[in-house]
mmCIF file of C-alpha atoms and ligand atoms in Angstrom:
data_model
loop_
_atom_site.group_PDB
_atom_site.id
_atom_site.type_symbol
_atom_site.label_atom_id
_atom_site.label_comp_id
_atom_site.label_asym_id
_atom_site.label_seq_id
_atom_site.Cartn_x
_atom_site.Cartn_y
_atom_site.Cartn_z
ATOM 1 C CA MET A 982 0.000 0.019 0.027
ATOM 2 C CA LEU A 983 1.196 3.460 -0.719
ATOM 3 C CA THR A 984 2.266 5.406 2.281
ATOM 4 C CA ALA A 985 3.063 9.150 3.064
ATOM 5 C CA PRO A 986 4.517 11.345 1.508
ATOM 6 C CA TYR A 987 1.782 10.982 -1.031
ATOM 7 C CA PRO A 988 2.146 12.268 -4.662
ATOM 8 C CA TYR A 989 -0.927 14.572 -4.461
ATOM 9 C CA ASP A 990 0.298 16.553 -7.309
ATOM 10 C CA ALA A 991 -0.180 13.532 -9.680
ATOM 11 C CA LEU A 992 -3.796 14.355 -9.581
ATOM 12 C CA MET A 993 -5.437 17.329 -11.292
ATOM 13 C CA GLU A 994 -6.504 19.856 -8.771
ATOM 14 C CA ILE A 995 -10.234 20.066 -9.365
ATOM 15 C CA THR A 996 -11.387 20.919 -5.843
ATOM 16 C CA ALA A 997 -10.182 21.873 -2.324
ATOM 17 C CA ARG A 998 -9.817 18.657 -0.335
ATOM 18 C CA PRO A 999 -8.141 17.794 2.858
ATOM 19 C CA LYS A 1000 -4.921 15.971 2.768
ATOM 20 C CA THR A 1001 -6.457 12.992 4.578
ATOM 21 C CA VAL A 1002 -6.153 9.748 2.583
ATOM 22 C CA PHE A 1003 -8.806 7.120 3.222
ATOM 23 C CA VAL A 1004 -7.846 3.546 3.206
ATOM 24 C CA GLN A 1005 -10.927 1.571 4.484
ATOM 25 C CA GLY A 1006 -14.645 1.692 4.895
ATOM 26 C CA LYS A 1007 -17.299 -0.454 6.454
ATOM 27 C CA GLY A 1008 -20.990 0.442 6.694
ATOM 28 C CA SER A 1009 -21.230 4.104 8.061
ATOM 29 C CA ARG A 1010 -17.630 4.189 8.938
ATOM 30 C CA LEU A 1011 -14.392 5.215 7.232
ATOM 31 C CA TRP A 1012 -10.822 5.071 8.281
ATOM 32 C CA ASP A 1013 -7.846 7.127 7.262
ATOM 33 C CA ASP A 1014 -4.178 6.005 6.894
ATOM 34 C CA GLY A 1015 -3.442 7.040 10.461
ATOM 35 C CA GLY A 1016 -6.264 4.824 11.745
ATOM 36 C CA LYS A 1017 -8.608 7.703 12.692
ATOM 37 C CA ARG A 1018 -12.250 6.676 12.396
ATOM 38 C CA TYR A 1019 -15.084 8.884 10.747
ATOM 39 C CA LEU A 1020 -18.626 8.567 10.849
ATOM 40 C CA ASP A 1021 -19.938 9.149 7.213
ATOM 41 C CA PHE A 1022 -23.138 11.034 6.434
ATOM 42 C CA ILE A 1023 -22.005 11.886 2.895
ATOM 43 C CA GLN A 1024 -21.404 8.317 1.767
ATOM 44 C CA GLY A 1025 -19.675 9.228 -1.561
ATOM 45 C CA TRP A 1026 -22.280 11.896 -2.278
ATOM 46 C CA ALA A 1027 -25.420 9.581 -1.680
ATOM 47 C CA VAL A 1028 -23.673 6.763 -3.777
ATOM 48 C CA ASN A 1029 -23.105 4.014 -1.187
ATOM 49 C CA ALA A 1030 -26.731 3.058 -0.629
ATOM 50 C CA LEU A 1031 -25.760 0.083 1.527
ATOM 51 C CA GLY A 1032 -22.806 1.746 3.178
ATOM 52 C CA HIS A 1033 -19.078 1.212 2.657
ATOM 53 C CA ALA A 1034 -17.970 -2.171 1.308
ATOM 54 C CA PRO A 1035 -21.334 -3.881 1.725
ATOM 55 C CA PRO A 1036 -20.922 -7.646 1.661
ATOM 56 C CA ALA A 1037 -23.638 -8.308 -0.966
ATOM 57 C CA VAL A 1038 -21.941 -5.943 -3.406
ATOM 58 C CA ALA A 1039 -18.461 -7.072 -2.603
ATOM 59 C CA LYS A 1040 -19.441 -10.677 -3.167
ATOM 60 C CA ALA A 1041 -21.351 -9.963 -6.422
ATOM 61 C CA LEU A 1042 -18.207 -8.096 -7.806
ATOM 62 C CA ALA A 1043 -15.955 -10.830 -6.845
ATOM 63 C CA ASP A 1044 -18.116 -13.508 -8.290
ATOM 64 C CA GLN A 1045 -18.641 -11.666 -11.538
ATOM 65 C CA ALA A 1046 -14.936 -10.694 -11.752
ATOM 66 C CA THR A 1047 -13.874 -14.336 -11.864
ATOM 67 C CA ARG A 1048 -16.638 -15.328 -14.332
ATOM 68 C CA LEU A 1049 -16.881 -12.382 -16.953
ATOM 69 C CA ILE A 1050 -15.827 -8.783 -16.697
ATOM 70 C CA THR A 1051 -16.817 -7.456 -20.165
ATOM 71 C CA PRO A 1052 -17.554 -9.262 -23.391
ATOM 72 C CA SER A 1053 -17.962 -5.859 -25.262
ATOM 73 C CA PRO A 1054 -21.099 -3.731 -25.611
ATOM 74 C CA ALA A 1055 -21.470 -5.211 -29.122
ATOM 75 C CA TYR A 1056 -22.813 -8.414 -27.311
ATOM 76 C CA PHE A 1057 -25.370 -9.251 -24.729
ATOM 77 C CA ASN A 1058 -24.355 -10.531 -21.395
ATOM 78 C CA ASP A 1059 -26.636 -12.227 -18.943
ATOM 79 C CA THR A 1060 -25.818 -9.834 -15.929
ATOM 80 C CA SER A 1061 -26.997 -6.696 -17.758
ATOM 81 C CA LEU A 1062 -30.020 -8.446 -19.147
ATOM 82 C CA ARG A 1063 -31.014 -9.481 -15.583
ATOM 83 C CA LEU A 1064 -30.515 -5.961 -14.220
ATOM 84 C CA ALA A 1065 -32.500 -4.320 -17.006
ATOM 85 C CA LYS A 1066 -35.370 -6.841 -16.544
ATOM 86 C CA ALA A 1067 -35.438 -6.115 -12.800
ATOM 87 C CA LEU A 1068 -35.472 -2.373 -13.314
ATOM 88 C CA VAL A 1069 -38.194 -2.561 -15.913
ATOM 89 C CA ASP A 1070 -40.339 -4.868 -13.753
ATOM 90 C CA GLN A 1071 -39.997 -2.515 -10.746
ATOM 91 C CA SER A 1072 -40.790 0.772 -12.569
ATOM 92 C CA CYS A 1073 -43.125 2.210 -15.116
ATOM 93 C CA PHE A 1074 -40.429 2.129 -17.907
ATOM 94 C CA ASP A 1075 -39.988 -0.492 -20.610
ATOM 95 C CA GLN A 1076 -36.343 -0.241 -21.638
ATOM 96 C CA VAL A 1077 -32.870 0.591 -20.156
ATOM 97 C CA PHE A 1078 -29.599 1.931 -21.369
ATOM 98 C CA PHE A 1079 -26.715 1.532 -18.858
ATOM 99 C CA ALA A 1080 -24.082 4.316 -18.416
ATOM 100 C CA ASN A 1081 -21.194 4.901 -16.291
ATOM 101 C CA SER A 1082 -22.002 8.091 -14.573
ATOM 102 C CA GLY A 1083 -25.107 10.227 -13.902
ATOM 103 C CA ALA A 1084 -24.008 12.872 -16.371
ATOM 104 C CA GLU A 1085 -23.653 10.294 -19.075
ATOM 105 C CA ALA A 1086 -27.186 8.972 -18.335
ATOM 106 C CA ASN A 1087 -28.695 12.475 -18.349
ATOM 107 C CA GLU A 1088 -26.721 13.227 -21.674
ATOM 108 C CA GLY A 1089 -28.508 10.171 -22.996
ATOM 109 C CA ALA A 1090 -31.853 11.395 -21.687
ATOM 110 C CA ILE A 1091 -31.369 14.769 -23.546
ATOM 111 C CA LYS A 1092 -30.350 12.940 -26.779
ATOM 112 C CA LEU A 1093 -33.294 10.698 -26.596
ATOM 113 C CA ALA A 1094 -35.620 13.630 -26.001
ATOM 114 C CA ARG A 1095 -34.113 15.378 -29.039
ATOM 115 C CA LYS A 1096 -34.421 12.258 -31.175
ATOM 116 C CA TYR A 1097 -38.145 12.098 -30.091
ATOM 117 C CA GLY A 1098 -38.529 15.757 -31.242
ATOM 118 C CA ALA A 1099 -36.861 14.941 -34.434
ATOM 119 C CA ARG A 1100 -39.050 11.910 -35.118
ATOM 120 C CA HIS A 1101 -42.481 13.165 -33.704
ATOM 121 C CA LYS A 1102 -42.507 16.810 -33.222
ATOM 122 C CA GLY A 1103 -41.068 18.592 -36.199
ATOM 123 C CA GLY A 1104 -37.550 18.916 -34.779
ATOM 124 C CA ALA A 1105 -38.486 20.347 -31.403
ATOM 125 C CA TYR A 1106 -35.481 20.277 -29.252
ATOM 126 C CA GLU A 1107 -35.784 22.433 -26.277
ATOM 127 C CA ILE A 1108 -35.921 20.904 -22.815
ATOM 128 C CA ILE A 1109 -37.328 23.143 -20.082
ATOM 129 C CA THR A 1110 -35.204 22.662 -16.920
ATOM 130 C CA PHE A 1111 -35.123 24.420 -13.564
ATOM 131 C CA ALA A 1112 -33.239 27.285 -11.821
ATOM 132 C CA GLY A 1113 -31.243 25.519 -9.164
ATOM 133 C CA GLY A 1114 -31.238 22.176 -10.831
ATOM 134 C CA PHE A 1115 -28.231 19.936 -11.249
ATOM 135 C CA HIS A 1116 -27.801 17.479 -13.923
ATOM 136 C CA GLY A 1117 -24.008 16.834 -14.248
ATOM 137 C CA ARG A 1118 -20.806 18.136 -15.560
ATOM 138 C CA THR A 1119 -20.750 17.364 -19.345
ATOM 139 C CA LEU A 1120 -21.215 20.320 -21.618
ATOM 140 C CA ALA A 1121 -24.938 19.667 -22.091
ATOM 141 C CA THR A 1122 -25.739 18.481 -18.611
ATOM 142 C CA MET A 1123 -24.118 21.757 -17.219
ATOM 143 C CA ALA A 1124 -26.191 23.772 -19.630
ATOM 144 C CA ALA A 1125 -29.300 21.863 -18.450
ATOM 145 C CA SER A 1126 -28.263 22.605 -14.860
ATOM 146 C CA GLY A 1127 -29.515 25.921 -13.221
ATOM 147 C CA LYS A 1128 -26.541 26.131 -11.049
ATOM 148 C CA LYS A 1129 -25.308 29.784 -10.870
ATOM 149 C CA ALA A 1130 -21.620 28.963 -10.601
ATOM 150 C CA PHE A 1131 -21.838 27.299 -14.013
ATOM 151 C CA GLU A 1132 -23.109 30.295 -15.787
ATOM 152 C CA PRO A 1133 -19.705 31.909 -16.674
ATOM 153 C CA LEU A 1134 -18.101 28.677 -17.601
ATOM 154 C CA PHE A 1135 -17.104 26.985 -20.931
ATOM 155 C CA GLU A 1136 -18.782 29.198 -23.503
ATOM 156 C CA PRO A 1137 -20.409 28.777 -25.856
ATOM 157 C CA LYS A 1138 -23.243 26.835 -24.074
ATOM 158 C CA VAL A 1139 -25.286 23.916 -25.508
ATOM 159 C CA PRO A 1140 -28.432 25.701 -26.406
ATOM 160 C CA GLY A 1141 -31.921 24.545 -25.703
ATOM 161 C CA PHE A 1142 -32.372 24.623 -21.958
ATOM 162 C CA PRO A 1143 -34.707 27.503 -20.905
ATOM 163 C CA LYS A 1144 -35.169 27.698 -17.130
ATOM 164 C CA ALA A 1145 -38.505 27.661 -15.219
ATOM 165 C CA ARG A 1146 -38.947 28.007 -11.335
ATOM 166 C CA LEU A 1147 -39.466 24.829 -9.317
ATOM 167 C CA ASN A 1148 -43.054 24.472 -7.913
ATOM 168 C CA ASP A 1149 -44.171 27.134 -10.349
ATOM 169 C CA VAL A 1150 -46.227 25.488 -13.107
ATOM 170 C CA ALA A 1151 -46.947 28.828 -14.737
ATOM 171 C CA SER A 1152 -43.230 29.403 -15.247
ATOM 172 C CA VAL A 1153 -43.094 26.221 -17.104
ATOM 173 C CA GLU A 1154 -46.197 26.969 -19.197
ATOM 174 C CA ALA A 1155 -44.703 30.404 -20.115
ATOM 175 C CA LEU A 1156 -41.662 28.661 -21.706
ATOM 176 C CA ILE A 1157 -43.512 26.098 -23.923
ATOM 177 C CA SER A 1158 -43.296 26.816 -27.655
ATOM 178 C CA ASP A 1159 -43.068 24.899 -30.995
ATOM 179 C CA ARG A 1160 -39.445 24.238 -30.080
ATOM 180 C CA THR A 1161 -40.155 22.461 -26.766
ATOM 181 C CA ILE A 1162 -39.840 18.630 -26.523
ATOM 182 C CA ALA A 1163 -39.534 18.028 -22.830
ATOM 183 C CA VAL A 1164 -39.472 19.070 -19.312
ATOM 184 C CA MET A 1165 -36.630 17.712 -17.052
ATOM 185 C CA LEU A 1166 -36.342 17.945 -13.288
ATOM 186 C CA GLU A 1167 -34.972 16.253 -10.051
ATOM 187 C CA PRO A 1168 -37.831 15.385 -7.816
ATOM 188 C CA ILE A 1169 -35.678 16.904 -5.018
ATOM 189 C CA GLN A 1170 -33.018 19.390 -6.170
ATOM 190 C CA GLY A 1171 -30.099 17.882 -4.187
ATOM 191 C CA GLU A 1172 -27.033 20.130 -5.063
ATOM 192 C CA ALA A 1173 -29.190 23.199 -4.660
ATOM 193 C CA GLY A 1174 -29.661 22.357 -0.955
ATOM 194 C CA VAL A 1175 -32.400 19.729 -0.908
ATOM 195 C CA TRP A 1176 -35.468 21.575 -2.344
ATOM 196 C CA PRO A 1177 -38.342 19.097 -3.042
ATOM 197 C CA ALA A 1178 -40.672 19.472 -6.080
ATOM 198 C CA THR A 1179 -44.152 19.027 -4.390
ATOM 199 C CA ASP A 1180 -46.193 16.037 -5.304
ATOM 200 C CA ALA A 1181 -48.894 18.462 -6.499
ATOM 201 C CA PHE A 1182 -46.334 20.220 -8.736
ATOM 202 C CA LEU A 1183 -45.095 16.893 -10.263
ATOM 203 C CA ARG A 1184 -48.770 15.930 -10.992
ATOM 204 C CA GLU A 1185 -49.406 19.422 -12.646
ATOM 205 C CA LEU A 1186 -46.292 19.005 -14.739
ATOM 206 C CA ARG A 1187 -47.371 15.488 -15.805
ATOM 207 C CA THR A 1188 -50.779 16.914 -16.828
ATOM 208 C CA LEU A 1189 -49.239 19.924 -18.641
ATOM 209 C CA THR A 1190 -46.596 17.829 -20.515
ATOM 210 C CA ARG A 1191 -49.369 15.434 -21.641
ATOM 211 C CA GLN A 1192 -51.511 18.403 -22.951
ATOM 212 C CA HIS A 1193 -48.641 19.665 -24.987
ATOM 213 C CA GLY A 1194 -47.391 16.374 -26.140
ATOM 214 C CA LEU A 1195 -44.036 16.850 -24.265
ATOM 215 C CA LEU A 1196 -41.827 14.207 -22.549
ATOM 216 C CA LEU A 1197 -41.421 14.392 -18.781
ATOM 217 C CA ILE A 1198 -37.838 13.323 -17.659
ATOM 218 C CA VAL A 1199 -37.100 12.713 -14.072
ATOM 219 C CA ASP A 1200 -33.508 12.951 -13.011
ATOM 220 C CA GLU A 1201 -33.555 10.371 -10.109
ATOM 221 C CA ILE A 1202 -29.822 10.072 -9.954
ATOM 222 C CA GLN A 1203 -29.867 11.308 -6.305
ATOM 223 C CA THR A 1204 -33.415 10.454 -5.322
ATOM 224 C CA GLY A 1205 -33.768 6.927 -6.870
ATOM 225 C CA ILE A 1206 -32.928 3.531 -5.436
ATOM 226 C CA GLY A 1207 -34.810 3.968 -2.280
ATOM 227 C CA ARG A 1208 -33.271 7.171 -1.055
ATOM 228 C CA THR A 1209 -36.588 8.931 -0.392
ATOM 229 C CA GLY A 1210 -38.318 5.715 1.053
ATOM 230 C CA LYS A 1211 -39.684 4.617 -2.293
ATOM 231 C CA ARG A 1212 -37.749 2.805 -4.990
ATOM 232 C CA PHE A 1213 -38.138 5.877 -7.132
ATOM 233 C CA ALA A 1214 -39.261 9.278 -5.862
ATOM 234 C CA TYR A 1215 -41.748 9.913 -8.669
ATOM 235 C CA GLU A 1216 -43.909 7.140 -6.992
ATOM 236 C CA HIS A 1217 -44.714 9.641 -4.216
ATOM 237 C CA ALA A 1218 -46.603 11.794 -6.552
ATOM 238 C CA GLU A 1219 -48.267 8.655 -8.310
ATOM 239 C CA ILE A 1220 -47.225 9.746 -11.770
ATOM 240 C CA THR A 1221 -45.629 7.909 -14.631
ATOM 241 C CA PRO A 1222 -42.801 9.961 -16.408
ATOM 242 C CA ASP A 1223 -41.573 9.016 -19.815
ATOM 243 C CA ILE A 1224 -37.922 9.031 -19.099
ATOM 244 C CA MET A 1225 -35.909 8.360 -15.887
ATOM 245 C CA THR A 1226 -32.140 8.502 -15.152
ATOM 246 C CA LEU A 1227 -30.582 6.590 -12.209
ATOM 247 C CA GLY A 1228 -26.936 6.580 -10.902
ATOM 248 C CA LYS A 1229 -25.258 7.082 -7.591
ATOM 249 C CA GLY A 1230 -27.013 4.450 -5.402
ATOM 250 C CA LEU A 1231 -27.643 2.006 -8.314
ATOM 251 C CA GLY A 1232 -24.130 0.732 -8.193
ATOM 252 C CA GLY A 1233 -23.793 0.720 -4.460
ATOM 253 C CA GLY A 1234 -20.410 2.561 -4.811
ATOM 254 C CA VAL A 1235 -19.249 1.636 -8.138
ATOM 255 C CA PRO A 1236 -19.803 3.594 -11.411
ATOM 256 C CA LEU A 1237 -23.148 2.503 -12.766
ATOM 257 C CA ALA A 1238 -26.053 4.711 -14.150
ATOM 258 C CA ALA A 1239 -28.951 4.067 -16.279
ATOM 259 C CA LEU A 1240 -31.363 5.684 -18.691
ATOM 260 C CA LEU A 1241 -34.892 4.157 -18.647
ATOM 261 C CA ALA A 1242 -37.668 5.072 -21.028
ATOM 262 C CA THR A 1243 -41.277 3.973 -21.830
ATOM 263 C CA GLU A 1244 -41.783 2.007 -25.013
ATOM 264 C CA GLN A 1245 -43.165 5.020 -26.706
ATOM 265 C CA ALA A 1246 -40.192 7.362 -25.723
ATOM 266 C CA SER A 1247 -37.497 4.756 -26.377
ATOM 267 C CA CYS A 1248 -36.719 5.749 -29.984
ATOM 268 C CA PHE A 1249 -32.965 5.399 -30.380
ATOM 269 C CA GLU A 1250 -31.883 3.889 -33.670
ATOM 270 C CA HIS A 1251 -28.565 2.050 -34.355
ATOM 271 C CA GLY A 1252 -25.659 4.366 -33.916
ATOM 272 C CA ASP A 1253 -27.435 7.014 -31.900
ATOM 273 C CA GLN A 1254 -26.118 5.867 -28.464
ATOM 274 C CA GLY A 1255 -23.410 3.613 -26.994
ATOM 275 C CA GLY A 1256 -20.069 3.499 -25.248
ATOM 276 C CA THR A 1257 -17.339 1.031 -24.615
ATOM 277 C CA PHE A 1258 -18.107 0.210 -20.802
ATOM 278 C CA ASN A 1259 -21.973 0.524 -21.079
ATOM 279 C CA GLY A 1260 -23.691 -2.360 -19.536
ATOM 280 C CA ASN A 1261 -20.553 -4.274 -18.528
ATOM 281 C CA PRO A 1262 -21.519 -7.188 -16.298
ATOM 282 C CA LEU A 1263 -19.094 -6.321 -13.516
ATOM 283 C CA MET A 1264 -20.969 -3.004 -12.636
ATOM 284 C CA CYS A 1265 -24.399 -4.602 -13.484
ATOM 285 C CA ALA A 1266 -23.511 -7.357 -10.908
ATOM 286 C CA ALA A 1267 -23.138 -4.594 -8.280
ATOM 287 C CA GLY A 1268 -26.405 -3.089 -9.389
ATOM 288 C CA LEU A 1269 -28.272 -6.243 -9.065
ATOM 289 C CA ALA A 1270 -26.951 -6.917 -5.564
ATOM 290 C CA VAL A 1271 -28.144 -3.376 -4.540
ATOM 291 C CA ILE A 1272 -31.685 -3.662 -5.960
ATOM 292 C CA GLU A 1273 -32.107 -7.218 -4.558
ATOM 293 C CA GLU A 1274 -31.205 -5.766 -1.089
ATOM 294 C CA ILE A 1275 -33.429 -2.748 -1.569
ATOM 295 C CA GLY A 1276 -36.250 -4.986 -2.731
ATOM 296 C CA GLN A 1277 -36.308 -6.946 0.565
ATOM 297 C CA PRO A 1278 -39.840 -6.297 2.138
ATOM 298 C CA ALA A 1279 -38.666 -4.348 5.202
ATOM 299 C CA PHE A 1280 -36.040 -2.316 3.449
ATOM 300 C CA LEU A 1281 -37.940 0.723 2.063
ATOM 301 C CA LYS A 1282 -40.136 0.788 5.249
ATOM 302 C CA SER A 1283 -37.052 1.081 7.315
ATOM 303 C CA VAL A 1284 -35.627 3.875 5.206
ATOM 304 C CA THR A 1285 -38.748 5.866 5.673
ATOM 305 C CA GLU A 1286 -38.794 5.281 9.457
ATOM 306 C CA THR A 1287 -35.123 6.030 9.741
ATOM 307 C CA GLY A 1288 -35.592 9.183 7.672
ATOM 308 C CA LEU A 1289 -38.444 10.332 9.886
ATOM 309 C CA TYR A 1290 -36.149 9.659 12.954
ATOM 310 C CA LEU A 1291 -33.305 11.663 11.531
ATOM 311 C CA GLU A 1292 -35.698 14.498 10.556
ATOM 312 C CA ALA A 1293 -37.097 14.701 14.143
ATOM 313 C CA GLU A 1294 -33.676 14.617 15.617
ATOM 314 C CA LEU A 1295 -32.582 17.414 13.310
ATOM 315 C CA GLN A 1296 -35.603 19.476 14.052
ATOM 316 C CA ARG A 1297 -34.800 19.134 17.795
ATOM 317 C CA LEU A 1298 -31.295 20.197 17.162
ATOM 318 C CA SER A 1299 -32.565 23.233 15.003
ATOM 319 C CA ALA A 1300 -34.841 24.190 17.805
ATOM 320 C CA ARG A 1301 -32.062 24.009 20.468
ATOM 321 C CA HIS A 1302 -29.779 26.137 18.387
ATOM 322 C CA GLY A 1303 -32.291 28.582 16.873
ATOM 323 C CA LEU A 1304 -31.685 27.294 13.315
ATOM 324 C CA GLY A 1305 -34.073 27.085 10.346
ATOM 325 C CA GLU A 1306 -36.129 24.394 8.720
ATOM 326 C CA VAL A 1307 -35.335 20.739 7.996
ATOM 327 C CA ARG A 1308 -36.233 19.915 4.329
ATOM 328 C CA GLY A 1309 -36.252 16.721 2.166
ATOM 329 C CA ARG A 1310 -37.699 13.214 2.302
ATOM 330 C CA GLY A 1311 -36.556 9.849 3.435
ATOM 331 C CA LEU A 1312 -32.649 9.878 3.854
ATOM 332 C CA LEU A 1313 -32.049 12.967 1.788
ATOM 333 C CA LEU A 1314 -32.341 15.801 4.294
ATOM 334 C CA ALA A 1315 -31.087 19.404 4.755
ATOM 335 C CA LEU A 1316 -30.760 21.639 7.792
ATOM 336 C CA ASP A 1317 -31.111 25.351 7.168
ATOM 337 C CA LEU A 1318 -28.605 27.027 9.211
ATOM 338 C CA LYS A 1319 -29.842 30.549 8.514
ATOM 339 C CA LEU A 1320 -26.373 31.779 8.537
ATOM 340 C CA PRO A 1321 -23.357 31.194 6.061
ATOM 341 C CA ILE A 1322 -21.657 28.859 8.427
ATOM 342 C CA ALA A 1323 -22.092 25.444 6.753
ATOM 343 C CA MET A 1324 -18.649 25.111 5.415
ATOM 344 C CA ALA A 1325 -17.159 26.003 8.718
ATOM 345 C CA ILE A 1326 -19.320 23.538 10.417
ATOM 346 C CA ALA A 1327 -18.463 20.702 7.749
ATOM 347 C CA SER A 1328 -14.866 21.446 8.289
ATOM 348 C CA GLN A 1329 -15.076 21.267 12.116
ATOM 349 C CA ALA A 1330 -17.143 18.131 11.823
ATOM 350 C CA PHE A 1331 -14.360 16.584 9.626
ATOM 351 C CA GLU A 1332 -11.819 17.325 12.531
ATOM 352 C CA ALA A 1333 -14.112 15.658 14.854
ATOM 353 C CA GLY A 1334 -14.393 12.587 12.670
ATOM 354 C CA LEU A 1335 -17.818 13.308 11.027
ATOM 355 C CA LEU A 1336 -18.278 13.629 7.281
ATOM 356 C CA LEU A 1337 -21.005 16.131 6.522
ATOM 357 C CA ASN A 1338 -21.736 17.939 3.297
ATOM 358 C CA ALA A 1339 -22.436 21.743 2.904
ATOM 359 C CA PRO A 1340 -24.095 22.052 -0.595
ATOM 360 C CA GLN A 1341 -24.791 25.725 0.066
ATOM 361 C CA ALA A 1342 -23.098 28.281 2.391
ATOM 362 C CA ASP A 1343 -26.200 28.158 4.764
ATOM 363 C CA THR A 1344 -27.154 24.439 4.441
ATOM 364 C CA LEU A 1345 -26.002 21.123 5.661
ATOM 365 C CA ARG A 1346 -27.084 18.098 3.650
ATOM 366 C CA PHE A 1347 -27.445 14.630 5.107
ATOM 367 C CA MET A 1348 -27.332 11.577 2.954
ATOM 368 C CA PRO A 1349 -26.199 8.576 5.013
ATOM 369 C CA ALA A 1350 -26.223 5.057 3.910
ATOM 370 C CA LEU A 1351 -29.717 3.739 3.648
ATOM 371 C CA ASN A 1352 -29.104 1.161 6.345
ATOM 372 C CA VAL A 1353 -27.703 3.667 8.844
ATOM 373 C CA THR A 1354 -28.711 2.778 12.310
ATOM 374 C CA ARG A 1355 -30.402 5.009 14.998
ATOM 375 C CA GLU A 1356 -27.272 4.700 17.128
ATOM 376 C CA GLU A 1357 -25.169 6.177 14.337
ATOM 377 C CA ILE A 1358 -27.807 9.083 14.021
ATOM 378 C CA VAL A 1359 -27.692 9.657 17.736
ATOM 379 C CA GLU A 1360 -23.863 9.757 17.456
ATOM 380 C CA MET A 1361 -23.935 12.275 14.490
ATOM 381 C CA ILE A 1362 -26.357 14.471 16.278
ATOM 382 C CA GLY A 1363 -24.196 14.540 19.398
ATOM 383 C CA LEU A 1364 -21.200 15.510 17.378
ATOM 384 C CA LEU A 1365 -23.000 18.213 15.403
ATOM 385 C CA ASP A 1366 -24.803 19.553 18.719
ATOM 386 C CA ALA A 1367 -21.152 20.011 20.243
ATOM 387 C CA ILE A 1368 -19.951 21.764 17.044
ATOM 388 C CA LEU A 1369 -23.020 23.989 16.932
ATOM 389 C CA THR A 1370 -22.574 24.886 20.577
ATOM 390 C CA LYS A 1371 -18.992 25.876 19.954
ATOM 391 C CA VAL A 1372 -19.819 27.954 16.883
ATOM 392 C CA GLY A 1373 -22.573 29.626 18.668
ATOM 393 C CA ALA A 1374 -20.233 30.491 21.679
ATOM 394 C CA ALA A 1375 -17.714 31.878 19.208
ATOM 395 C CA ARG A 1376 -20.361 34.058 17.562
ATOM 396 C CA ARG A 1377 -21.579 35.426 20.986
ATOM 397 C CA VAL A 1378 -18.021 36.362 21.850
ATOM 398 C CA ALA A 1379 -17.326 38.005 18.273
HETATM 399 N N1 PLP B 1402 -28.040 14.575 -11.492
HETATM 400 C C1 PLP B 1402 -28.243 14.629 -10.183
HETATM 401 C C2 PLP B 1402 -29.528 14.868 -9.673
HETATM 402 C C3 PLP B 1402 -27.087 14.584 -9.421
HETATM 403 O O1 PLP B 1402 -27.164 14.788 -8.007
HETATM 404 C C4 PLP B 1402 -25.786 14.342 -9.865
HETATM 405 C C5 PLP B 1402 -24.449 14.245 -9.055
HETATM 406 O O2 PLP B 1402 -24.464 14.794 -7.997
HETATM 407 C C6 PLP B 1402 -25.727 13.969 -11.356
HETATM 408 C C7 PLP B 1402 -26.840 14.220 -12.026
HETATM 409 C C8 PLP B 1402 -24.358 13.865 -11.994
HETATM 410 O O3 PLP B 1402 -24.110 12.463 -11.649
HETATM 411 P P1 PLP B 1402 -22.423 12.010 -11.872
HETATM 412 O O4 PLP B 1402 -21.747 12.910 -10.926
HETATM 413 O O5 PLP B 1402 -22.539 10.609 -11.582
HETATM 414 O O6 PLP B 1402 -22.163 12.425 -13.293
#
């Protein structure tokens, strides 16, 4: 194993990170190279649905690696067929394309919508997306995102993504024209700070898109695979979208994403879509292990119950420290701090051995493993309570 001093400079500097080097993980715990233990409420950015190194995923990967890693995307393989069938059986969609990242799955969704527009709607290509939305870091998905920090970057932008306001159906309607082919959104805007689309808004969008012959695309890269207490967040609103993208939790920690479409929307022709690693059986084996675990009868019920417990504990903490609201659903929650202290709190938490995410200056986001225990939640709240007390005391002195 590599030991210090580490060749940090061998990696491109794409973000500020602590010099800590992680070497091991188990469930909700991570260990660095010095043996320090961390409680992880980030979980690879809501990726490790079953926590670190889940036995079911590790076994599936090991078994698959000794049998078949990749036969080439030019051929079928049994594992990707099994995973595709399972996803289709568990959702309102009929066909799946596997990808390697959320951005790639969304890029595929954008292409599919444009293809649909070319075939069925006189070349309509615009996809209405939302201020605050986040869909990835490829050129098209950055243009589709409504993230302020992306605005000055990488000109010229990919055109065709007018922005509406979340939970404001009139703002969507005002953007519809002959050029429009789809509306695309996250059921909960994660990167923006955990802002849910209401169930009523999702239903209104479904009605509006049907009235205008538009596709409804849900980006469930963060909300899918049980994160909100249902397999897919669109189920809460009891709607059936035309296209959905999955990523993050689907692979339980390995790079696996998916683009799903109804039979009507699934209109790619040969040559439109593909990729060397797409649907490779190694990653699909991990995906199968994850969705088998999530499909256990008690699993989603426990995500809902644990989510409500975490929400209640966060609300108590908020009341104790005079903070703001708790938002979100299931195990995707945010605490509004009402002050731009989230980064400072996340960095103090890191020192104290707690991994917390600050997606906005005034917001902490909680996205633990879906099998996080109540004891781990109590421990996290205790650590955060102590940090908030310290920060409060420092502010009173200042
Ligand atoms: N869409 C949503 C809703 C996301 O949260 C993310 C990642 O945070 C993405 C897309 C991009 O996924 P990836 O980072 O795997 O490309």
